[in-house]
Short mmCIF file of C-alpha atoms and ligand atoms in Angstrom, two decimals:
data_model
loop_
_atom_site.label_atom_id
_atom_site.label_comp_id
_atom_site.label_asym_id
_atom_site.label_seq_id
_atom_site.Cartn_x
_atom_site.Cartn_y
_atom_site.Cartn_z
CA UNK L 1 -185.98 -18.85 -34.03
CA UNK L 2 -188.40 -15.79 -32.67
CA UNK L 3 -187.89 -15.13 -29.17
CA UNK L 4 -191.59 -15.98 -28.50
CA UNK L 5 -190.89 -20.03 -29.54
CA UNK L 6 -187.91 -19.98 -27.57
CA UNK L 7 -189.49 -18.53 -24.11
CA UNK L 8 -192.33 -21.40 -24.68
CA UNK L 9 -189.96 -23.97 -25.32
CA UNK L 10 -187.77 -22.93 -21.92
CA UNK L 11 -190.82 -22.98 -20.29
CA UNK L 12 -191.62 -26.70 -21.24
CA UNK L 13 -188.11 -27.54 -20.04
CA UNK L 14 -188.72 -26.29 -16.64
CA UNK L 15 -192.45 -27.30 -16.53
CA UNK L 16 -191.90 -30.92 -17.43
CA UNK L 17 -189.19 -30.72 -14.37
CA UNK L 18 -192.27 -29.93 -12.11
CA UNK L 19 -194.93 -33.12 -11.44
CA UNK L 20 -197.72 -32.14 -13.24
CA UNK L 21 -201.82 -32.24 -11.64
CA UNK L 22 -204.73 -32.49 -13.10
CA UNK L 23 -208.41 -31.41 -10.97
CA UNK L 24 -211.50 -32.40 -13.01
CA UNK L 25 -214.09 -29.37 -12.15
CA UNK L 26 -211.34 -26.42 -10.86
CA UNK L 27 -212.83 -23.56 -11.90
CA UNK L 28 -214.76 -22.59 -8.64
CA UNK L 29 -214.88 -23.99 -4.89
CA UNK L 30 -213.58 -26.72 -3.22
CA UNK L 31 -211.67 -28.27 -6.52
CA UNK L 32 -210.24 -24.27 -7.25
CA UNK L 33 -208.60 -24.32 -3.53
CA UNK L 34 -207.49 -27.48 -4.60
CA UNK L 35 -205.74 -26.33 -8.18
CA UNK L 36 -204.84 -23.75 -5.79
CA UNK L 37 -202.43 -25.53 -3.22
CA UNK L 38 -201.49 -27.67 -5.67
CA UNK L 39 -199.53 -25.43 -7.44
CA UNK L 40 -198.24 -23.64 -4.35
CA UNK L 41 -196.75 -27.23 -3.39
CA UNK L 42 -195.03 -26.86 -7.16
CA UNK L 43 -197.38 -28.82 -9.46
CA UNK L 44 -197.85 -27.00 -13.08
CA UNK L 45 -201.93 -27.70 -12.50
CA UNK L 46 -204.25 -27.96 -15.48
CA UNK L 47 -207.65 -28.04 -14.56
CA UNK L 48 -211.41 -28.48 -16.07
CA UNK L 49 -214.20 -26.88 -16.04
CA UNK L 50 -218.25 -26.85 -17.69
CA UNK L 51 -219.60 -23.26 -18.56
CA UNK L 52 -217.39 -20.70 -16.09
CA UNK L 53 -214.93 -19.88 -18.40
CA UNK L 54 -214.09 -16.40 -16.35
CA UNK L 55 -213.81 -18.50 -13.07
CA UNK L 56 -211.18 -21.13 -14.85
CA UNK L 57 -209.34 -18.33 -16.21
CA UNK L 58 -209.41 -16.26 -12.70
CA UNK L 59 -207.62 -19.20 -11.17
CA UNK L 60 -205.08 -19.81 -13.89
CA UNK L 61 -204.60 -15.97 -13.51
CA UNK L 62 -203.97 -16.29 -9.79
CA UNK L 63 -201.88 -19.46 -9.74
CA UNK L 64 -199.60 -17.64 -12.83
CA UNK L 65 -199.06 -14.40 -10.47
CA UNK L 66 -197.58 -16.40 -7.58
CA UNK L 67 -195.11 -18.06 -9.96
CA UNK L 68 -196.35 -20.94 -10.92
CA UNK L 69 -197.86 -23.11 -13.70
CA UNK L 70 -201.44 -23.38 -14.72
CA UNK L 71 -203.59 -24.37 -17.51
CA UNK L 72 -207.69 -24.00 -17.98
CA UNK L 73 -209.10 -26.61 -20.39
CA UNK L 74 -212.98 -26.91 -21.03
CA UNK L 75 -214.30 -30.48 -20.57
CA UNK L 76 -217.64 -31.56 -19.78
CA UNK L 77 -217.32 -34.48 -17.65
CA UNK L 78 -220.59 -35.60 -18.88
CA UNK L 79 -219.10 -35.61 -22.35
CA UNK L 80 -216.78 -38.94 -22.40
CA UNK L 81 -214.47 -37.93 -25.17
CA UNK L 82 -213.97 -34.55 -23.45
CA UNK L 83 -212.29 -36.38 -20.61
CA UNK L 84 -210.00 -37.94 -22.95
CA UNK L 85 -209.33 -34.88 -24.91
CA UNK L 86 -208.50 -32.64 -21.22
CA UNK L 87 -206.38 -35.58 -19.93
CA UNK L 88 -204.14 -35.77 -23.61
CA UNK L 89 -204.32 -31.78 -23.15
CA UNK L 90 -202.64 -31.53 -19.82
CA UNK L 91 -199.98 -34.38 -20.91
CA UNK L 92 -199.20 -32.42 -23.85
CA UNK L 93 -198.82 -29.50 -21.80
CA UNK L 94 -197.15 -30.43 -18.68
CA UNK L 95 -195.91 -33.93 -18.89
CA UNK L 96 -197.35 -37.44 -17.53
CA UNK L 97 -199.50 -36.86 -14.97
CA UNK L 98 -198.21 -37.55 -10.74
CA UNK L 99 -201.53 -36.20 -9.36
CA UNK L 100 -205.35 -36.27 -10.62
CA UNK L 101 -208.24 -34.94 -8.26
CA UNK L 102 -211.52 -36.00 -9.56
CA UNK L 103 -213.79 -32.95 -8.39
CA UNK L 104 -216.08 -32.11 -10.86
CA UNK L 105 -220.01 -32.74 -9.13
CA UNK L 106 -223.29 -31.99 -9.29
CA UNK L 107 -226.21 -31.83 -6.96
CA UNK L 108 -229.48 -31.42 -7.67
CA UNK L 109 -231.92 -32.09 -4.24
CA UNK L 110 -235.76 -34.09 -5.37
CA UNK L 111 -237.62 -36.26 -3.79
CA UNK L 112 -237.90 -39.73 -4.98
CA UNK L 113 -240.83 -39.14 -6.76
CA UNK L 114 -239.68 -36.11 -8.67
CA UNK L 115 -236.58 -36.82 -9.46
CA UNK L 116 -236.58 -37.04 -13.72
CA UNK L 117 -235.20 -39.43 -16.01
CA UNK L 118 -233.11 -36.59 -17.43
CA UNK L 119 -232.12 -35.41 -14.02
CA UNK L 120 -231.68 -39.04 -12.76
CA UNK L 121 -228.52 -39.22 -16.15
CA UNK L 122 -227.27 -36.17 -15.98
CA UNK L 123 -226.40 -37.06 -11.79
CA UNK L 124 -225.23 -40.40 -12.92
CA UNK L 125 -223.33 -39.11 -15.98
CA UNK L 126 -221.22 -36.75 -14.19
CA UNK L 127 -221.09 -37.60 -10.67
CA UNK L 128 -220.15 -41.50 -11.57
CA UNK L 129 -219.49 -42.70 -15.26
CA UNK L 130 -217.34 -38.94 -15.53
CA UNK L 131 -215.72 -40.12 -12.30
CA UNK L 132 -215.24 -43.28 -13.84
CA UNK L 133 -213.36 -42.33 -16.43
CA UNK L 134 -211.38 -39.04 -15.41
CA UNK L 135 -209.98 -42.27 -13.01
CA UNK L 136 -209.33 -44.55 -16.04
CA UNK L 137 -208.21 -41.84 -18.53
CA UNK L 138 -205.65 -40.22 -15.94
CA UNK L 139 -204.21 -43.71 -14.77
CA UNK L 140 -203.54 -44.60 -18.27
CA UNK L 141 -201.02 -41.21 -18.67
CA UNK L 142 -199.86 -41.00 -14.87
CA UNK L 143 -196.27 -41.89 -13.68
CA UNK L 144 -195.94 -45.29 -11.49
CA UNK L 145 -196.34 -43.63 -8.00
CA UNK L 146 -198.52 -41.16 -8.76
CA UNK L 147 -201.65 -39.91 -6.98
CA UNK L 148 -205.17 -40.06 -7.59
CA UNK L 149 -208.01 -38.29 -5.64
CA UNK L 150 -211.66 -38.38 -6.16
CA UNK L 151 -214.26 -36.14 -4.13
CA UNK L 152 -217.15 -38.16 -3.19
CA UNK L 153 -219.34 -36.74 -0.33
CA UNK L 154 -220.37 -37.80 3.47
CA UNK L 155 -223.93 -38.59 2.24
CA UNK L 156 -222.05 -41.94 1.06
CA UNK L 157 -222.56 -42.53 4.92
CA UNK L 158 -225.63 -40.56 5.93
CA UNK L 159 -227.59 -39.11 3.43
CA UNK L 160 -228.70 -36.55 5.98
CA UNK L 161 -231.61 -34.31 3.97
CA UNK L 162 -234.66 -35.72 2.04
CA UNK L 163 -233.99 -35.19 -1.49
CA UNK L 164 -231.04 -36.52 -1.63
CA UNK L 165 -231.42 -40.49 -2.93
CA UNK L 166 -229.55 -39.88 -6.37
CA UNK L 167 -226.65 -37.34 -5.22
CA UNK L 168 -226.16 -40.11 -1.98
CA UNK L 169 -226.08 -42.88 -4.53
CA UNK L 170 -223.25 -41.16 -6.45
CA UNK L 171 -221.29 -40.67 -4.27
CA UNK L 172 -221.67 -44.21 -2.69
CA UNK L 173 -221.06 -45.54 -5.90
CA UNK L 174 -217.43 -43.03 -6.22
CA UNK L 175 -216.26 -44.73 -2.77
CA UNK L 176 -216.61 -48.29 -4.00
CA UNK L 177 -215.09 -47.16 -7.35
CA UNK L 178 -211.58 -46.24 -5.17
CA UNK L 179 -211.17 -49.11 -3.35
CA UNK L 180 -212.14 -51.26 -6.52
CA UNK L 181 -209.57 -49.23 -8.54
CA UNK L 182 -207.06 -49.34 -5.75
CA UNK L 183 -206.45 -52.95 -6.32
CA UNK L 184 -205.97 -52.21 -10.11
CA UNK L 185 -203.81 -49.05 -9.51
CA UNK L 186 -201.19 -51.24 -6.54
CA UNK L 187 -199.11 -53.10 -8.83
CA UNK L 188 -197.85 -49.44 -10.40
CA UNK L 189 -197.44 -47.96 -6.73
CA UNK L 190 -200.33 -45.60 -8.27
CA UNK L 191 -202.92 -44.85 -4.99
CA UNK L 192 -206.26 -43.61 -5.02
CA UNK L 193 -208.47 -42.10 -2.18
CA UNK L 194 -211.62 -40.99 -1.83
CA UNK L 195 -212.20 -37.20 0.32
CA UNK L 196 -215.78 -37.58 1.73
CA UNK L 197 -216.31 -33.48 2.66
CA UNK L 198 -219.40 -32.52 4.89
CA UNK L 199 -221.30 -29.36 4.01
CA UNK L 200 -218.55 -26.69 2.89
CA UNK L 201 -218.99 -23.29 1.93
CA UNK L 202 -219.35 -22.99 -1.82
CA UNK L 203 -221.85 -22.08 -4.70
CA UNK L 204 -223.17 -25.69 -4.30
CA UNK L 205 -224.15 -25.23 -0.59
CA UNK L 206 -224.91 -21.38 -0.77
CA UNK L 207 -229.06 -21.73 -0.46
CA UNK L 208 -228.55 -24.61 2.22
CA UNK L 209 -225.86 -22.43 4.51
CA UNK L 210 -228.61 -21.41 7.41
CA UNK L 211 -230.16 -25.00 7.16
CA UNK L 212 -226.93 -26.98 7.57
CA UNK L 213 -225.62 -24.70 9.77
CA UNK L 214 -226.93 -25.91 13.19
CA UNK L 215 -226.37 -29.33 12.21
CA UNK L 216 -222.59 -29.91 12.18
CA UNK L 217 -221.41 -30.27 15.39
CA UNK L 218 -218.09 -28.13 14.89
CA UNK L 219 -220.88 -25.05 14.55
CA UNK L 220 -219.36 -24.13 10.89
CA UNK L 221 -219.50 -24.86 7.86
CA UNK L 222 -216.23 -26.44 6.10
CA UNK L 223 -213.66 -24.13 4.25
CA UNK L 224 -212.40 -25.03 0.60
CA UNK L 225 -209.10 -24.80 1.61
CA UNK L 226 -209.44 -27.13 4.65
CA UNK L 227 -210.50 -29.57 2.11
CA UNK L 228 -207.34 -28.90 -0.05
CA UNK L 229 -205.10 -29.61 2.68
CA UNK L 230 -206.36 -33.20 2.68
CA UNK L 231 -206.22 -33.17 -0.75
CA UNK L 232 -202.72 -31.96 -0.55
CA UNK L 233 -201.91 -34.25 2.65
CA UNK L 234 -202.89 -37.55 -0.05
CA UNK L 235 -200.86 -36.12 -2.59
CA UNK L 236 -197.51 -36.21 -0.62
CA UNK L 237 -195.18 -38.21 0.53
CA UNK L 238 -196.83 -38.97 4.06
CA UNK L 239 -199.71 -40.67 2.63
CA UNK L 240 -197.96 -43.17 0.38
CA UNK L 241 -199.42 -46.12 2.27
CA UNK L 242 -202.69 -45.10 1.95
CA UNK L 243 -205.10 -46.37 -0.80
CA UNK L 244 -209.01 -47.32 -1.75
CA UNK L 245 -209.53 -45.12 1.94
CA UNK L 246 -212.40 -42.64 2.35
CA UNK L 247 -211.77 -40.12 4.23
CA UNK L 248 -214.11 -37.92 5.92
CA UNK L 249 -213.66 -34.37 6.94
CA UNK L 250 -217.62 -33.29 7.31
CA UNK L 251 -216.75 -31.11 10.94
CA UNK L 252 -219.00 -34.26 12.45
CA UNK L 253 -222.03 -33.97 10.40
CA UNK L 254 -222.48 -37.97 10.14
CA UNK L 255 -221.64 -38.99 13.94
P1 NDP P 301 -219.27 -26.00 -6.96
O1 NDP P 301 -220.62 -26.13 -7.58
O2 NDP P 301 -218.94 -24.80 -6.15
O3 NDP P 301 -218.13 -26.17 -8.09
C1 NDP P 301 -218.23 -27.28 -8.94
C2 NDP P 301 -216.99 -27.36 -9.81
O4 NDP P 301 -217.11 -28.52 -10.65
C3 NDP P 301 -216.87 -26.18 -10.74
O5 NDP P 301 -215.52 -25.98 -11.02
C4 NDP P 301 -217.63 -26.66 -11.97
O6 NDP P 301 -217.26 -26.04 -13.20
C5 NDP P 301 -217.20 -28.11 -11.99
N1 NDP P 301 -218.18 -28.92 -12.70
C6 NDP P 301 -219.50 -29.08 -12.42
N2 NDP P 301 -220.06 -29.87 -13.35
C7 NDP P 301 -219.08 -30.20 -14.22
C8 NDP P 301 -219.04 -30.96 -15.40
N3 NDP P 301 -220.14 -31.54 -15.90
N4 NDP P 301 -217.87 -31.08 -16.05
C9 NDP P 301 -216.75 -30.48 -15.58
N5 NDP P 301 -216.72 -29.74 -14.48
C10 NDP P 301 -217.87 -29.59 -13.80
O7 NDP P 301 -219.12 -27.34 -6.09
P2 NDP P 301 -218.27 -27.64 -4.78
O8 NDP P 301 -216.94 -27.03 -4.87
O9 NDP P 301 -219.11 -27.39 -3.60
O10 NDP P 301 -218.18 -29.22 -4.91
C11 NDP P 301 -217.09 -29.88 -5.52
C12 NDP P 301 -217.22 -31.37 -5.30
O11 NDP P 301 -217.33 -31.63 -3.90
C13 NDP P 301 -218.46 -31.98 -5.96
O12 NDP P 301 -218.14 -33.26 -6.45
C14 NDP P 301 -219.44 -32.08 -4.81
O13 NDP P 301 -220.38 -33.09 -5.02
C15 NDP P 301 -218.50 -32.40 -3.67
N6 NDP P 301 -219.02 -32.07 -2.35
C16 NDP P 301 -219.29 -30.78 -1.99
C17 NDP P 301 -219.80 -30.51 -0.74
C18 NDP P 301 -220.10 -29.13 -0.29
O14 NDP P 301 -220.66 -28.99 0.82
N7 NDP P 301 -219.82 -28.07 -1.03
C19 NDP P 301 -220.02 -31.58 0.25
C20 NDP P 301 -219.72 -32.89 -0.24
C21 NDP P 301 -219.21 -33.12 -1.48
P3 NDP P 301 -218.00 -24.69 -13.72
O15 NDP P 301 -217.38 -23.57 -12.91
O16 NDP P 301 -217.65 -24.60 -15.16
O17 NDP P 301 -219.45 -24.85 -13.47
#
């Protein structure tokens, strides 16, 4: 057997040993961080991404120097069979899924009256039916137990800016989807939660940052990692009696 074949399969041995992740939409921001400290808690992570290859790879890169476990996989979560195709990818890869983060998002600010058809299904096709069915394509290939995470937003609460109808909607619609889907996910000890972040400092929020800024009561906008930590906190073994929750970590934003 060539040397190559046998360092892969080794590696399979020891990955399948470690629960494996999957974050829909880690290639940049808050769902990178997540990938992120993920794999520093010992997942082997594979996440998705739309068009930033480089980014993907950058995190895979950065998660493989400090030891661990990562895979980049290109999936359009407005694209249903890509979904499918990323969530049989990761199994393949690293084993039955024990933790899926549903990141992947899109905002795009109009007024009512602007706000296109197109605009109106490409919101709806990523930010709920891809939601949707990241959920229902990871539950199908996780372990009983496992975790599931979605990212859905504080404008589920307070929509805050004009402009906003269709991104508030979505994300609305992703906190009804966990606690619907918790009920479905109980009998296999499988829970699902809902992370409703406030304004945090990514590519998403970059034009807003000076806008938002005096806003938030804590005086700051939100870190990626401070998100992750949630993430993390949901994944672990202290939050195994929580499910169909939303929780909010917006530094005040909707009080
Ligand atoms: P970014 O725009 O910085 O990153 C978005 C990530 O999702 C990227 O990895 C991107 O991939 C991926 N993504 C976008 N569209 C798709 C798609 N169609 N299919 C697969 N992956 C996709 O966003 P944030 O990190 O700021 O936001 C992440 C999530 O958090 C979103 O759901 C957003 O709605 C939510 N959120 C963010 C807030 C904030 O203030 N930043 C506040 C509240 C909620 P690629 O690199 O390939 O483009």
């Amino acid at each position: 057997m060539h040397l190559l074949n046998l360092v892969h399969i080794m590696q399979d041995i020891a990955t399948h040993d470690s629960p494996a992740a999957l974050v829909f939409g880690g290639s940049r921001g808050i769902g990178a961080a997540i990938a992120t400290r993920l794999a520093q808690e010992g997942h082997a992570v594979a996440l998705t991404y739309a068009n930033r290859a480089d980014s993907a790879n950058e995190v895979v890169a950065s998660i493989e120097a400090a030891g661990g476990r990562a895979l980049a996989i290109e999936a359009d979560s407005a694209d249903p069979s890509a979904i499918t195709r990323a969530v049989d990818t990761a199994v393949q890869r690293f084993g039955l899924l024990s933790v899926a983060v549903v990141n992947a998002g899109i905002y795009r600010a109009n007024p009512l009256g602007a706000v296109a058809l197109e605009e109106l299904d490409q919101m709806l096709a990523v930010n709920v039916r891809g939601v949707f069915l990241a959920v229902q394509a990871a539950a199908a290939n996780m372990r009983d137990g496992g975790r599931i995470i979605t990212i859905g937003s504080n404008t589920a609460i307070r929509t805050g800016s004009p402009g906003s109808s269709v991104y508030a909607m979505t994300k609305a619609a992703v906190a009804t989807l966990v606690s619907g889907a918790a009920l479905d996910l109980a009998p296999r000890g499988i829970t699902i939660n809902n992370i409703q972040p406030g304004p945090i400092q990514t590519d998403l929020t970059a034009e807003w940052t000076e806008h938002l800024i005096p806003r938030i009561p804590l005086g700051r906008m939100g870190q990626s990692r401070e998100i992750a930590g949630l993430a993390a906190f949901l994944a672990g073994a202290d939050a195994g009696y929580i499910t169909g929750a939303s929780l909010t970590a917006d530094g005040g934003f909707v009080l």
